[in-house]
Short mmCIF file of C-alpha atoms in Angstrom, two decimals:
data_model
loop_
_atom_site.label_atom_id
_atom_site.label_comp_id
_atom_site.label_asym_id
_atom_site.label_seq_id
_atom_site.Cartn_x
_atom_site.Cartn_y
_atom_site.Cartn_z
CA UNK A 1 -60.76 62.86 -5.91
CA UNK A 2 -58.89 61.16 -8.70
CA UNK A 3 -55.34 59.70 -8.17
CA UNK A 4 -52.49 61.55 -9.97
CA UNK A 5 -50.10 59.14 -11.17
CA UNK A 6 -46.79 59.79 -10.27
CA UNK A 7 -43.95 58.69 -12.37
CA UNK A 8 -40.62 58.21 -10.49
CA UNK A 9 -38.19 61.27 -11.42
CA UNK A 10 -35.71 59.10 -12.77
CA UNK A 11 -38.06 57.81 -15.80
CA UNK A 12 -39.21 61.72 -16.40
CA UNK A 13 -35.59 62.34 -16.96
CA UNK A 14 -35.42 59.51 -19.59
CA UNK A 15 -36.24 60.25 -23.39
CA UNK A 16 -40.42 59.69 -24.41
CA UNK A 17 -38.94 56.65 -26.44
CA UNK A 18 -37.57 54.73 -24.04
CA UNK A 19 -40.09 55.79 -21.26
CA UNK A 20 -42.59 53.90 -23.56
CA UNK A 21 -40.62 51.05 -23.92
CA UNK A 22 -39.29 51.15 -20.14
CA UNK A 23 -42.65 48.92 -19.16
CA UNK A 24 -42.20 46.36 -21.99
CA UNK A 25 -39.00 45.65 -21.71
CA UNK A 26 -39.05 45.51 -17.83
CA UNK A 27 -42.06 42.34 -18.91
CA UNK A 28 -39.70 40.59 -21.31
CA UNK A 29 -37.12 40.48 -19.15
CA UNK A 30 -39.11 39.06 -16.59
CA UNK A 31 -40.73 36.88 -18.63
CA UNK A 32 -37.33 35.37 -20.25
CA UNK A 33 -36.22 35.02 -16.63
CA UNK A 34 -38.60 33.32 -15.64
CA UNK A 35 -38.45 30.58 -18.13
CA UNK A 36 -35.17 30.09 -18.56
CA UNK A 37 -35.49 28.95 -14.39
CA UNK A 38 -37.61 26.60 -15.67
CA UNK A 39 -35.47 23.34 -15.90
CA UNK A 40 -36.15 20.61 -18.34
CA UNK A 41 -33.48 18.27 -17.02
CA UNK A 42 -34.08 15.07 -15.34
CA UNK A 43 -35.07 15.29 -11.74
CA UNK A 44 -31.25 14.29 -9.89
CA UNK A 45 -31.08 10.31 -8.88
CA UNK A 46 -29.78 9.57 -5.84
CA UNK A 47 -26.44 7.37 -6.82
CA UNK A 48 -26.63 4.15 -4.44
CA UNK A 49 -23.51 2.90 -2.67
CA UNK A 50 -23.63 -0.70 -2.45
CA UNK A 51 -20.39 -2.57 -1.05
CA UNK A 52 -18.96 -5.91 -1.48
CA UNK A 53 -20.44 -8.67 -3.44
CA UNK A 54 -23.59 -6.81 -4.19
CA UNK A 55 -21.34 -3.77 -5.98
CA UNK A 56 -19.93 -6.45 -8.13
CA UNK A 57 -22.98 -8.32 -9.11
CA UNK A 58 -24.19 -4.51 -9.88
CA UNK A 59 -22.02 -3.94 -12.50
CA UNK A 60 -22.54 -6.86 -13.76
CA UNK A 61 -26.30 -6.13 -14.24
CA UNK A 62 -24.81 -2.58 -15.36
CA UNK A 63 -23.18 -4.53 -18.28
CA UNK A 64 -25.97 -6.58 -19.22
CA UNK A 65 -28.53 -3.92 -19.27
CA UNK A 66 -30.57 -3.31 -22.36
CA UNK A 67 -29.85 0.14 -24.92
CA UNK A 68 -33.60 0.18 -25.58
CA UNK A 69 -36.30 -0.86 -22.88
CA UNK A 70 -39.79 -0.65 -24.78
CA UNK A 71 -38.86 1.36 -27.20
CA UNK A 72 -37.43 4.00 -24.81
CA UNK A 73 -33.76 5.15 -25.71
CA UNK A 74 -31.43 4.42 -22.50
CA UNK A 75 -30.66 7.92 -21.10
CA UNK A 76 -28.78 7.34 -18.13
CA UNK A 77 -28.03 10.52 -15.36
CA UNK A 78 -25.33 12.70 -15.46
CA UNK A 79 -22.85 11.71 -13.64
CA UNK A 80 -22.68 8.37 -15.13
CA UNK A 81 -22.30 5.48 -12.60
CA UNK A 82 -22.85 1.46 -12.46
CA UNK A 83 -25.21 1.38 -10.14
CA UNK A 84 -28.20 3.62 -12.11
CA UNK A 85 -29.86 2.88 -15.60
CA UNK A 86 -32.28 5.08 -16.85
CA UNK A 87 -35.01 5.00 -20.33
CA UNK A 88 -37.07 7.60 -22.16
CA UNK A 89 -37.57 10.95 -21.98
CA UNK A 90 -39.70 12.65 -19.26
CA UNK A 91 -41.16 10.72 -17.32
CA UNK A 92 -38.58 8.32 -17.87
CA UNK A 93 -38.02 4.82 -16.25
CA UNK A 94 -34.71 4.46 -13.38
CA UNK A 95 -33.25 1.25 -12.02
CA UNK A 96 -31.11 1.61 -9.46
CA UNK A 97 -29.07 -1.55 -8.19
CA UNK A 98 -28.00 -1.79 -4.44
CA UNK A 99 -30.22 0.30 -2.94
CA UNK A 100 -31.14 -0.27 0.87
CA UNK A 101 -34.03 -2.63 1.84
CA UNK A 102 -37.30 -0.80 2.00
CA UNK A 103 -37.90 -0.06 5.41
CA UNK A 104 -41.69 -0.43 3.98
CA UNK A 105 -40.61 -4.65 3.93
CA UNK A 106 -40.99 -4.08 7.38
CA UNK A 107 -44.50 -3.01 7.99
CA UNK A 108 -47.99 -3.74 6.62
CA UNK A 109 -46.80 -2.72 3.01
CA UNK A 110 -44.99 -6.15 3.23
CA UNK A 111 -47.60 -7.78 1.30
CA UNK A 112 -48.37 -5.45 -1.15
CA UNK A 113 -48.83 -6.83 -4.63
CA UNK A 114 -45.46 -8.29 -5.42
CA UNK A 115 -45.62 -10.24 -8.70
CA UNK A 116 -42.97 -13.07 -9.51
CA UNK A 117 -41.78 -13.41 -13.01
CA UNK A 118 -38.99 -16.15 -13.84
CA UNK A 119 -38.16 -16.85 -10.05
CA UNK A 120 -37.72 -13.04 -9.77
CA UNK A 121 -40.02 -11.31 -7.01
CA UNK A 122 -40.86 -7.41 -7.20
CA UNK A 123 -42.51 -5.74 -4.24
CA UNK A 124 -44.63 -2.77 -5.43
CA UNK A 125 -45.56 0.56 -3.85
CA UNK A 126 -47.44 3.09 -5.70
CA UNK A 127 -46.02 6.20 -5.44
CA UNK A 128 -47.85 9.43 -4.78
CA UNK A 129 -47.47 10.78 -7.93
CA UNK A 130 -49.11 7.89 -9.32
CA UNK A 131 -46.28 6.15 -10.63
CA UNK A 132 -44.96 2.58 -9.05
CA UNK A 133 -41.72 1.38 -7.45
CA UNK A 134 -40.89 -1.72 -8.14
CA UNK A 135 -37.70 -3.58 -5.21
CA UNK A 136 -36.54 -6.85 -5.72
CA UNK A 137 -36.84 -9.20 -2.65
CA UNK A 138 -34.88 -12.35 -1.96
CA UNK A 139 -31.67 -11.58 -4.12
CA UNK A 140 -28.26 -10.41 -3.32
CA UNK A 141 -28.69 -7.09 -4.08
CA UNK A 142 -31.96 -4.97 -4.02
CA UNK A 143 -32.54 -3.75 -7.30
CA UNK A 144 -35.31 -0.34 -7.49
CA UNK A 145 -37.51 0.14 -10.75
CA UNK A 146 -38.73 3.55 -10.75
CA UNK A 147 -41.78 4.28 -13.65
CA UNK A 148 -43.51 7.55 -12.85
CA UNK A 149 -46.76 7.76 -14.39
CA UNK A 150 -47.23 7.39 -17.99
CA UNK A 151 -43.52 6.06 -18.49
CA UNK A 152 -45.08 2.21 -19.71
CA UNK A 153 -48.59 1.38 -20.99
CA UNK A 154 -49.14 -0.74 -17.94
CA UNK A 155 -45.99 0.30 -15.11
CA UNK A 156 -45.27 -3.29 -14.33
CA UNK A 157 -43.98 -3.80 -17.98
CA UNK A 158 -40.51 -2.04 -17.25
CA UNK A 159 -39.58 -4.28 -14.01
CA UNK A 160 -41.23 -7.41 -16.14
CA UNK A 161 -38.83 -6.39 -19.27
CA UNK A 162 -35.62 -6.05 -16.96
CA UNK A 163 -36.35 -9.66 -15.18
CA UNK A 164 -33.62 -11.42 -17.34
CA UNK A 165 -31.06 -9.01 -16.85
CA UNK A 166 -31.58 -9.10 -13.34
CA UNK A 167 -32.11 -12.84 -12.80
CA UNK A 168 -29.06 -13.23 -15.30
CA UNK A 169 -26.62 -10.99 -12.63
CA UNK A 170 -28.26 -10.94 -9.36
CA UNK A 171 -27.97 -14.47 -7.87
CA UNK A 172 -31.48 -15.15 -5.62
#
């Protein structure tokens, strides 16, 4: 008992030429649709609100920020705002200044490596993508270090390299 195959009455109406190419074009189109869904823009960054004193010393860290943070160009997000810095391509490396206090600060991930450089005190979390986040502690404004894996040769290096801006603007 072998299957017939049936071929839908609108194709049989269609020229042999473009029956034949019906299949492979149908593909290509498919194909092109499917990667042109596929996004190579920056994941978004959640914009942090701060208010008061800690907006102001924010853009002044915004201000002193370096163009070039080991030898990553500064890219920062679209829509452009004081409170987020960003370096490199993908994965790329995101501060973010006057974001909330970790609720983390809170619970047994409050002593978590956090390594002190020039007075300046960085909790740490690794993240589950096997990046780190690095959150200031014991300054006027929380200050956030994002570096997803493979962003620095060792991921402390990008909160270390920021410490003078952020020491500099964000009194302790």
């Amino acid at each position: 008992m072998a299957r017939e195959l049936r071929i839908p009455e609108a194709l049989t109406a269609l020229p042999a030429p473009v029956r034949w190419l019906a299949v492979p074009v149908a593909l290509t189109c498919a194909v092109v649709a499917l990667v042109g869904s596929w996004s190579s823009a920056d994941p978004a960054v959640e914009v942090p609100q701060p208010s008061g004193r800690a907006a102001g010393y924010c853009k002044a860290l915004a201000a002193a920020l370096p163009q070039e943070l080991l030898g990553h160009p500064r890219r920062d997000p679209s829509p452009a705002s004081p409170y987020v810095a960003a370096w490199g391509g993908s994965p790329r490396t995101v501060l973010r200044c006057g974001v909330d206090r970790p609720e983390e600060l809170n619970g047994e991930h409050a002593e978590d490596w956090s390594p002190t450089v020039d007075d300046v005190t960085w909790w740490s979390q690794k993240l589950s993508d096997g990046g780190y986040r690095f959150v200031t502690t014991m300054r006027a404004a929380y200050v956030e270090v994002t570096v997803p894996a493979g962003a620095a040769q060792n991921a402390f290096d990008p909160a270390a390299a920021l410490t003078p801006a952020v020491k500099a603007n964000i009194p302790g």
